[in-house]
Amino acid sequence: MIKYKNMTTKTIKEKQPAGLYLLSLTEMWERFSFYAARGLLILYLVEALKFEQGRASTLFGTFTSLTYLLPLLGGFVADKYWGQKKAIVFGAVLIIFGQIVLGLEQVPLLYPALITIALGIGFLKPNVSS
């Protein structure tokens, strides 16, 4: 409630935009997916899949760099061809699929799962905020 001197009392009710809740939820799960993978990836590779520490660190670095570089591709494809909504849905589906495959704990599926997650982040991240 805002009171002005020598004026009537005016009540301002401001609501958040309807899409803000979906945006916040999507961003939260995307960041949770990325940071959980970052936090646990080397431990998972060394302990569960028996990778050497150097190989695990190299894979971690590659995954991290792809998650920061692939939004360039995702933004370009969304701007030129698909549009933001299709890119967001495609990115979310890729992240979900990659996390499911990553949970299977099979070494031959590890690289495709991480690439799928990185691609999903690449399509989702630059488009969801706008």
PDB file of N, CA, C and O in Angstrom, residues 20-83:
ATOM      1  N   LEU A  20       7.034 -17.032 -15.010  1.00  0.00           N
ATOM      2  CA  LEU A  20       8.194 -16.958 -14.125  1.00  0.00           C
ATOM      3  C   LEU A  20       8.342 -18.213 -13.279  1.00  0.00           C
ATOM      4  O   LEU A  20       9.456 -18.680 -13.018  1.00  0.00           O
ATOM      5  N   TYR A  21       7.238 -18.803 -12.856  1.00  0.00           N
ATOM      6  CA  TYR A  21       7.309 -20.002 -12.033  1.00  0.00           C
ATOM      7  C   TYR A  21       7.865 -21.181 -12.850  1.00  0.00           C
ATOM      8  O   TYR A  21       8.707 -21.933 -12.363  1.00  0.00           O
ATOM      9  N   LEU A  22       7.407 -21.324 -14.064  1.00  0.00           N
ATOM     10  CA  LEU A  22       7.930 -22.377 -14.933  1.00  0.00           C
ATOM     11  C   LEU A  22       9.398 -22.134 -15.257  1.00  0.00           C
ATOM     12  O   LEU A  22      10.200 -23.066 -15.256  1.00  0.00           O
ATOM     13  N   LEU A  23       9.752 -20.894 -15.509  1.00  0.00           N
ATOM     14  CA  LEU A  23      11.144 -20.542 -15.771  1.00  0.00           C
ATOM     15  C   LEU A  23      12.023 -20.902 -14.574  1.00  0.00           C
ATOM     16  O   LEU A  23      13.081 -21.516 -14.727  1.00  0.00           O
ATOM     17  N   SER A  24      11.598 -20.549 -13.390  1.00  0.00           N
ATOM     18  CA  SER A  24      12.381 -20.837 -12.188  1.00  0.00           C
ATOM     19  C   SER A  24      12.540 -22.331 -11.969  1.00  0.00           C
ATOM     20  O   SER A  24      13.629 -22.810 -11.642  1.00  0.00           O
ATOM     21  N   LEU A  25      11.476 -23.065 -12.160  1.00  0.00           N
ATOM     22  CA  LEU A  25      11.527 -24.519 -11.994  1.00  0.00           C
ATOM     23  C   LEU A  25      12.440 -25.165 -13.031  1.00  0.00           C
ATOM     24  O   LEU A  25      13.256 -26.029 -12.706  1.00  0.00           O
ATOM     25  N   THR A  26      12.332 -24.720 -14.267  1.00  0.00           N
ATOM     26  CA  THR A  26      13.176 -25.273 -15.331  1.00  0.00           C
ATOM     27  C   THR A  26      14.639 -24.957 -15.083  1.00  0.00           C
ATOM     28  O   THR A  26      15.501 -25.829 -15.203  1.00  0.00           O
ATOM     29  N   GLU A  27      14.927 -23.718 -14.729  1.00  0.00           N
ATOM     30  CA  GLU A  27      16.301 -23.322 -14.433  1.00  0.00           C
ATOM     31  C   GLU A  27      16.847 -24.108 -13.246  1.00  0.00           C
ATOM     32  O   GLU A  27      18.010 -24.524 -13.244  1.00  0.00           O
ATOM     33  N   MET A  28      16.013 -24.309 -12.233  1.00  0.00           N
ATOM     34  CA  MET A  28      16.462 -25.045 -11.057  1.00  0.00           C
ATOM     35  C   MET A  28      16.855 -26.463 -11.422  1.00  0.00           C
ATOM     36  O   MET A  28      17.920 -26.940 -11.032  1.00  0.00           O
ATOM     37  N   TRP A  29      16.039 -27.157 -12.202  1.00  0.00           N
ATOM     38  CA  TRP A  29      16.346 -28.538 -12.556  1.00  0.00           C
ATOM     39  C   TRP A  29      17.516 -28.626 -13.519  1.00  0.00           C
ATOM     40  O   TRP A  29      18.321 -29.556 -13.446  1.00  0.00           O
ATOM     41  N   GLU A  30      17.645 -27.665 -14.411  1.00  0.00           N
ATOM     42  CA  GLU A  30      18.789 -27.675 -15.324  1.00  0.00           C
ATOM     43  C   GLU A  30      20.080 -27.452 -14.554  1.00  0.00           C
ATOM     44  O   GLU A  30      21.072 -28.145 -14.768  1.00  0.00           O
ATOM     45  N   ARG A  31      20.089 -26.498 -13.655  1.00  0.00           N
ATOM     46  CA  ARG A  31      21.285 -26.242 -12.846  1.00  0.00           C
ATOM     47  C   ARG A  31      21.568 -27.402 -11.894  1.00  0.00           C
ATOM     48  O   ARG A  31      22.718 -27.762 -11.680  1.00  0.00           O
ATOM     49  N   PHE A  32      20.516 -27.993 -11.329  1.00  0.00           N
ATOM     50  CA  PHE A  32      20.709 -29.163 -10.463  1.00  0.00           C
ATOM     51  C   PHE A  32      21.345 -30.294 -11.246  1.00  0.00           C
ATOM     52  O   PHE A  32      22.270 -30.954 -10.769  1.00  0.00           O
ATOM     53  N   SER A  33      20.861 -30.513 -12.451  1.00  0.00           N
ATOM     54  CA  SER A  33      21.415 -31.564 -13.300  1.00  0.00           C
ATOM     55  C   SER A  33      22.880 -31.308 -13.603  1.00  0.00           C
ATOM     56  O   SER A  33      23.717 -32.212 -13.507  1.00  0.00           O
ATOM     57  N   PHE A  34      23.221 -30.086 -13.945  1.00  0.00           N
ATOM     58  CA  PHE A  34      24.600 -29.753 -14.301  1.00  0.00           C
ATOM     59  C   PHE A  34      25.515 -29.819 -13.085  1.00  0.00           C
ATOM     60  O   PHE A  34      26.558 -30.460 -13.122  1.00  0.00           O
ATOM     61  N   TYR A  35      25.133 -29.163 -11.994  1.00  0.00           N
ATOM     62  CA  TYR A  35      26.017 -29.122 -10.831  1.00  0.00           C
ATOM     63  C   TYR A  35      26.082 -30.459 -10.107  1.00  0.00           C
ATOM     64  O   TYR A  35      27.109 -30.782  -9.504  1.00  0.00           O
ATOM     65  N   ALA A  36      25.025 -31.244 -10.138  1.00  0.00           N
ATOM     66  CA  ALA A  36      25.109 -32.587  -9.567  1.00  0.00           C
ATOM     67  C   ALA A  36      26.071 -33.442 -10.380  1.00  0.00           C
ATOM     68  O   ALA A  36      26.876 -34.198  -9.820  1.00  0.00           O
ATOM     69  N   ALA A  37      26.005 -33.316 -11.697  1.00  0.00           N
ATOM     70  CA  ALA A  37      26.941 -34.060 -12.540  1.00  0.00           C
ATOM     71  C   ALA A  37      28.365 -33.568 -12.303  1.00  0.00           C
ATOM     72  O   ALA A  37      29.297 -34.376 -12.223  1.00  0.00           O
ATOM     73  N   ARG A  38      28.546 -32.265 -12.164  1.00  0.00           N
ATOM     74  CA  ARG A  38      29.888 -31.729 -11.906  1.00  0.00           C
ATOM     75  C   ARG A  38      30.413 -32.202 -10.571  1.00  0.00           C
ATOM     76  O   ARG A  38      31.577 -32.563 -10.442  1.00  0.00           O
ATOM     77  N   GLY A  39      29.573 -32.181  -9.568  1.00  0.00           N
ATOM     78  CA  GLY A  39      30.009 -32.544  -8.226  1.00  0.00           C
ATOM     79  C   GLY A  39      30.303 -34.020  -8.048  1.00  0.00           C
ATOM     80  O   GLY A  39      31.158 -34.409  -7.261  1.00  0.00           O
ATOM     81  N   LEU A  40      29.600 -34.838  -8.767  1.00  0.00           N
ATOM     82  CA  LEU A  40      29.724 -36.278  -8.571  1.00  0.00           C
ATOM     83  C   LEU A  40      30.407 -37.014  -9.712  1.00  0.00           C
ATOM     84  O   LEU A  40      30.688 -38.199  -9.590  1.00  0.00           O
ATOM     85  N   LEU A  41      30.683 -36.334 -10.807  1.00  0.00           N
ATOM     86  CA  LEU A  41      31.164 -37.032 -11.995  1.00  0.00           C
ATOM     87  C   LEU A  41      32.512 -37.711 -11.778  1.00  0.00           C
ATOM     88  O   LEU A  41      32.664 -38.896 -12.096  1.00  0.00           O
ATOM     89  N   ILE A  42      33.484 -37.016 -11.232  1.00  0.00           N
ATOM     90  CA  ILE A  42      34.795 -37.637 -11.030  1.00  0.00           C
ATOM     91  C   ILE A  42      34.694 -38.770 -10.016  1.00  0.00           C
ATOM     92  O   ILE A  42      35.275 -39.846 -10.221  1.00  0.00           O
ATOM     93  N   LEU A  43      33.942 -38.558  -8.956  1.00  0.00           N
ATOM     94  CA  LEU A  43      33.748 -39.626  -7.967  1.00  0.00           C
ATOM     95  C   LEU A  43      33.085 -40.846  -8.598  1.00  0.00           C
ATOM     96  O   LEU A  43      33.506 -41.990  -8.378  1.00  0.00           O
ATOM     97  N   TYR A  44      32.077 -40.620  -9.408  1.00  0.00           N
ATOM     98  CA  TYR A  44      31.370 -41.695 -10.113  1.00  0.00           C
ATOM     99  C   TYR A  44      32.304 -42.427 -11.078  1.00  0.00           C
ATOM    100  O   TYR A  44      32.314 -43.652 -11.143  1.00  0.00           O
ATOM    101  N   LEU A  45      33.100 -41.678 -11.812  1.00  0.00           N
ATOM    102  CA  LEU A  45      34.009 -42.294 -12.776  1.00  0.00           C
ATOM    103  C   LEU A  45      35.090 -43.119 -12.091  1.00  0.00           C
ATOM    104  O   LEU A  45      35.405 -44.227 -12.528  1.00  0.00           O
ATOM    105  N   VAL A  46      35.653 -42.595 -11.012  1.00  0.00           N
ATOM    106  CA  VAL A  46      36.760 -43.287 -10.342  1.00  0.00           C
ATOM    107  C   VAL A  46      36.264 -44.466  -9.502  1.00  0.00           C
ATOM    108  O   VAL A  46      36.819 -45.567  -9.567  1.00  0.00           O
ATOM    109  N   GLU A  47      35.225 -44.256  -8.734  1.00  0.00           N
ATOM    110  CA  GLU A  47      34.768 -45.296  -7.807  1.00  0.00           C
ATOM    111  C   GLU A  47      33.867 -46.343  -8.466  1.00  0.00           C
ATOM    112  O   GLU A  47      34.061 -47.534  -8.274  1.00  0.00           O
ATOM    113  N   ALA A  48      32.880 -45.911  -9.214  1.00  0.00           N
ATOM    114  CA  ALA A  48      31.914 -46.860  -9.775  1.00  0.00           C
ATOM    115  C   ALA A  48      32.400 -47.486 -11.076  1.00  0.00           C
ATOM    116  O   ALA A  48      32.226 -48.680 -11.295  1.00  0.00           O
ATOM    117  N   LEU A  49      32.990 -46.671 -11.949  1.00  0.00           N
ATOM    118  CA  LEU A  49      33.396 -47.179 -13.257  1.00  0.00           C
ATOM    119  C   LEU A  49      34.881 -47.506 -13.347  1.00  0.00           C
ATOM    120  O   LEU A  49      35.353 -47.932 -14.395  1.00  0.00           O
ATOM    121  N   LYS A  50      35.619 -47.272 -12.242  1.00  0.00           N
ATOM    122  CA  LYS A  50      37.042 -47.642 -12.135  1.00  0.00           C
ATOM    123  C   LYS A  50      37.930 -46.957 -13.163  1.00  0.00           C
ATOM    124  O   LYS A  50      38.841 -47.570 -13.710  1.00  0.00           O
ATOM    125  N   PHE A  51      37.661 -45.680 -13.441  1.00  0.00           N
ATOM    126  CA  PHE A  51      38.533 -44.889 -14.317  1.00  0.00           C
ATOM    127  C   PHE A  51      39.754 -44.453 -13.516  1.00  0.00           C
ATOM    128  O   PHE A  51      39.696 -44.315 -12.299  1.00  0.00           O
ATOM    129  N   GLU A  52      40.859 -44.191 -14.207  1.00  0.00           N
ATOM    130  CA  GLU A  52      42.009 -43.576 -13.556  1.00  0.00           C
ATOM    131  C   GLU A  52      41.685 -42.109 -13.298  1.00  0.00           C
ATOM    132  O   GLU A  52      40.890 -41.501 -14.013  1.00  0.00           O
ATOM    133  N   GLN A  53      42.345 -41.529 -12.296  1.00  0.00           N
ATOM    134  CA  GLN A  53      42.074 -40.139 -11.919  1.00  0.00           C
ATOM    135  C   GLN A  53      42.328 -39.172 -13.075  1.00  0.00           C
ATOM    136  O   GLN A  53      41.535 -38.265 -13.309  1.00  0.00           O
ATOM    137  N   GLY A  54      43.399 -39.358 -13.818  1.00  0.00           N
ATOM    138  CA  GLY A  54      43.708 -38.467 -14.940  1.00  0.00           C
ATOM    139  C   GLY A  54      42.670 -38.539 -16.040  1.00  0.00           C
ATOM    140  O   GLY A  54      42.264 -37.518 -16.599  1.00  0.00           O
ATOM    141  N   ARG A  55      42.238 -39.743 -16.364  1.00  0.00           N
ATOM    142  CA  ARG A  55      41.209 -39.912 -17.399  1.00  0.00           C
ATOM    143  C   ARG A  55      39.884 -39.304 -16.952  1.00  0.00           C
ATOM    144  O   ARG A  55      39.176 -38.667 -17.739  1.00  0.00           O
ATOM    145  N   ALA A  56      39.556 -39.489 -15.679  1.00  0.00           N
ATOM    146  CA  ALA A  56      38.318 -38.924 -15.141  1.00  0.00           C
ATOM    147  C   ALA A  56      38.365 -37.402 -15.167  1.00  0.00           C
ATOM    148  O   ALA A  56      37.379 -36.742 -15.512  1.00  0.00           O
ATOM    149  N   SER A  57      39.504 -36.824 -14.819  1.00  0.00           N
ATOM    150  CA  SER A  57      39.641 -35.365 -14.842  1.00  0.00           C
ATOM    151  C   SER A  57      39.539 -34.810 -16.257  1.00  0.00           C
ATOM    152  O   SER A  57      38.942 -33.761 -16.481  1.00  0.00           O
ATOM    153  N   THR A  58      40.133 -35.514 -17.218  1.00  0.00           N
ATOM    154  CA  THR A  58      40.043 -35.086 -18.613  1.00  0.00           C
ATOM    155  C   THR A  58      38.600 -35.117 -19.107  1.00  0.00           C
ATOM    156  O   THR A  58      38.130 -34.187 -19.763  1.00  0.00           O
ATOM    157  N   LEU A  59      37.892 -36.179 -18.781  1.00  0.00           N
ATOM    158  CA  LEU A  59      36.488 -36.286 -19.180  1.00  0.00           C
ATOM    159  C   LEU A  59      35.647 -35.205 -18.509  1.00  0.00           C
ATOM    160  O   LEU A  59      34.775 -34.607 -19.138  1.00  0.00           O
ATOM    161  N   PHE A  60      35.932 -34.936 -17.250  1.00  0.00           N
ATOM    162  CA  PHE A  60      35.229 -33.878 -16.530  1.00  0.00           C
ATOM    163  C   PHE A  60      35.458 -32.521 -17.193  1.00  0.00           C
ATOM    164  O   PHE A  60      34.514 -31.737 -17.377  1.00  0.00           O
ATOM    165  N   GLY A  61      36.693 -32.233 -17.542  1.00  0.00           N
ATOM    166  CA  GLY A  61      37.010 -30.971 -18.210  1.00  0.00           C
ATOM    167  C   GLY A  61      36.333 -30.846 -19.561  1.00  0.00           C
ATOM    168  O   GLY A  61      35.844 -29.778 -19.932  1.00  0.00           O
ATOM    169  N   THR A  62      36.313 -31.943 -20.299  1.00  0.00           N
ATOM    170  CA  THR A  62      35.647 -31.936 -21.605  1.00  0.00           C
ATOM    171  C   THR A  62      34.152 -31.697 -21.457  1.00  0.00           C
ATOM    172  O   THR A  62      33.562 -30.888 -22.184  1.00  0.00           O
ATOM    173  N   PHE A  63      33.534 -32.371 -20.501  1.00  0.00           N
ATOM    174  CA  PHE A  63      32.096 -32.210 -20.257  1.00  0.00           C
ATOM    175  C   PHE A  63      31.781 -30.770 -19.853  1.00  0.00           C
ATOM    176  O   PHE A  63      30.848 -30.151 -20.380  1.00  0.00           O
ATOM    177  N   THR A  64      32.568 -30.220 -18.950  1.00  0.00           N
ATOM    178  CA  THR A  64      32.335 -28.852 -18.490  1.00  0.00           C
ATOM    179  C   THR A  64      32.500 -27.849 -19.623  1.00  0.00           C
ATOM    180  O   THR A  64      31.685 -26.928 -19.781  1.00  0.00           O
ATOM    181  N   SER A  65      33.537 -28.033 -20.430  1.00  0.00           N
ATOM    182  CA  SER A  65      33.737 -27.084 -21.535  1.00  0.00           C
ATOM    183  C   SER A  65      32.616 -27.188 -22.569  1.00  0.00           C
ATOM    184  O   SER A  65      32.194 -26.175 -23.124  1.00  0.00           O
ATOM    185  N   LEU A  66      32.119 -28.390 -22.814  1.00  0.00           N
ATOM    186  CA  LEU A  66      31.009 -28.540 -23.764  1.00  0.00           C
ATOM    187  C   LEU A  66      29.736 -27.878 -23.254  1.00  0.00           C
ATOM    188  O   LEU A  66      28.978 -27.306 -24.038  1.00  0.00           O
ATOM    189  N   THR A  67      29.500 -27.945 -21.948  1.00  0.00           N
ATOM    190  CA  THR A  67      28.287 -27.315 -21.420  1.00  0.00           C
ATOM    191  C   THR A  67      28.341 -25.799 -21.509  1.00  0.00           C
ATOM    192  O   THR A  67      27.302 -25.144 -21.484  1.00  0.00           O
ATOM    193  N   TYR A  68      29.551 -25.238 -21.615  1.00  0.00           N
ATOM    194  CA  TYR A  68      29.661 -23.793 -21.783  1.00  0.00           C
ATOM    195  C   TYR A  68      29.787 -23.380 -23.248  1.00  0.00           C
ATOM    196  O   TYR A  68      29.511 -22.228 -23.587  1.00  0.00           O
ATOM    197  N   LEU A  69      30.179 -24.281 -24.123  1.00  0.00           N
ATOM    198  CA  LEU A  69      30.320 -23.946 -25.545  1.00  0.00           C
ATOM    199  C   LEU A  69      29.069 -24.261 -26.365  1.00  0.00           C
ATOM    200  O   LEU A  69      28.758 -23.548 -27.316  1.00  0.00           O
ATOM    201  N   LEU A  70      28.366 -25.334 -26.023  1.00  0.00           N
ATOM    202  CA  LEU A  70      27.219 -25.753 -26.830  1.00  0.00           C
ATOM    203  C   LEU A  70      26.023 -24.802 -26.792  1.00  0.00           C
ATOM    204  O   LEU A  70      25.194 -24.842 -27.706  1.00  0.00           O
ATOM    205  N   PRO A  71      25.872 -23.927 -25.783  1.00  0.00           N
ATOM    206  CA  PRO A  71      24.806 -22.925 -25.898  1.00  0.00           C
ATOM    207  C   PRO A  71      24.941 -22.017 -27.113  1.00  0.00           C
ATOM    208  O   PRO A  71      23.937 -21.481 -27.589  1.00  0.00           O
ATOM    209  N   LEU A  72      26.143 -21.867 -27.639  1.00  0.00           N
ATOM    210  CA  LEU A  72      26.283 -21.115 -28.886  1.00  0.00           C
ATOM    211  C   LEU A  72      25.538 -21.817 -30.020  1.00  0.00           C
ATOM    212  O   LEU A  72      24.831 -21.185 -30.803  1.00  0.00           O
ATOM    213  N   LEU A  73      25.694 -23.116 -30.106  1.00  0.00           N
ATOM    214  CA  LEU A  73      24.981 -23.909 -31.114  1.00  0.00           C
ATOM    215  C   LEU A  73      23.480 -23.899 -30.858  1.00  0.00           C
ATOM    216  O   LEU A  73      22.683 -23.704 -31.774  1.00  0.00           O
ATOM    217  N   GLY A  74      23.088 -24.105 -29.602  1.00  0.00           N
ATOM    218  CA  GLY A  74      21.666 -24.119 -29.268  1.00  0.00           C
ATOM    219  C   GLY A  74      20.972 -22.804 -29.548  1.00  0.00           C
ATOM    220  O   GLY A  74      19.849 -22.766 -30.059  1.00  0.00           O
ATOM    221  N   GLY A  75      21.637 -21.710 -29.239  1.00  0.00           N
ATOM    222  CA  GLY A  75      21.062 -20.394 -29.532  1.00  0.00           C
ATOM    223  C   GLY A  75      20.964 -20.130 -31.018  1.00  0.00           C
ATOM    224  O   GLY A  75      19.974 -19.581 -31.505  1.00  0.00           O
ATOM    225  N   PHE A  76      21.964 -20.542 -31.768  1.00  0.00           N
ATOM    226  CA  PHE A  76      21.953 -20.348 -33.218  1.00  0.00           C
ATOM    227  C   PHE A  76      20.826 -21.144 -33.870  1.00  0.00           C
ATOM    228  O   PHE A  76      20.076 -20.615 -34.697  1.00  0.00           O
ATOM    229  N   VAL A  77      20.699 -22.420 -33.493  1.00  0.00           N
ATOM    230  CA  VAL A  77      19.648 -23.273 -34.075  1.00  0.00           C
ATOM    231  C   VAL A  77      18.269 -22.726 -33.712  1.00  0.00           C
ATOM    232  O   VAL A  77      17.359 -22.698 -34.554  1.00  0.00           O
ATOM    233  N   ALA A  78      18.108 -22.281 -32.479  1.00  0.00           N
ATOM    234  CA  ALA A  78      16.809 -21.735 -32.071  1.00  0.00           C
ATOM    235  C   ALA A  78      16.489 -20.451 -32.831  1.00  0.00           C
ATOM    236  O   ALA A  78      15.346 -20.253 -33.257  1.00  0.00           O
ATOM    237  N   ASP A  79      17.475 -19.600 -33.006  1.00  0.00           N
ATOM    238  CA  ASP A  79      17.234 -18.324 -33.701  1.00  0.00           C
ATOM    239  C   ASP A  79      16.951 -18.508 -35.178  1.00  0.00           C
ATOM    240  O   ASP A  79      16.098 -17.831 -35.740  1.00  0.00           O
ATOM    241  N   LYS A  80      17.655 -19.405 -35.822  1.00  0.00           N
ATOM    242  CA  LYS A  80      17.558 -19.540 -37.276  1.00  0.00           C
ATOM    243  C   LYS A  80      16.517 -20.548 -37.745  1.00  0.00           C
ATOM    244  O   LYS A  80      15.946 -20.383 -38.819  1.00  0.00           O
ATOM    245  N   TYR A  81      16.290 -21.594 -36.974  1.00  0.00           N
ATOM    246  CA  TYR A  81      15.481 -22.698 -37.508  1.00  0.00           C
ATOM    247  C   TYR A  81      14.274 -23.069 -36.640  1.00  0.00           C
ATOM    248  O   TYR A  81      13.154 -23.085 -37.124  1.00  0.00           O
ATOM    249  N   TRP A  82      14.472 -23.411 -35.392  1.00  0.00           N
ATOM    250  CA  TRP A  82      13.412 -24.041 -34.613  1.00  0.00           C
ATOM    251  C   TRP A  82      12.528 -23.075 -33.839  1.00  0.00           C
ATOM    252  O   TRP A  82      11.353 -23.332 -33.634  1.00  0.00           O
ATOM    253  N   GLY A  83      13.102 -22.051 -33.316  1.00  0.00           N
ATOM    254  CA  GLY A  83      12.386 -21.195 -32.376  1.00  0.00           C
ATOM    255  C   GLY A  83      12.716 -21.613 -30.952  1.00  0.00           C
ATOM    256  O   GLY A  83      13.217 -22.706 -30.702  1.00  0.00           O
TER     257      GLY A  83
END
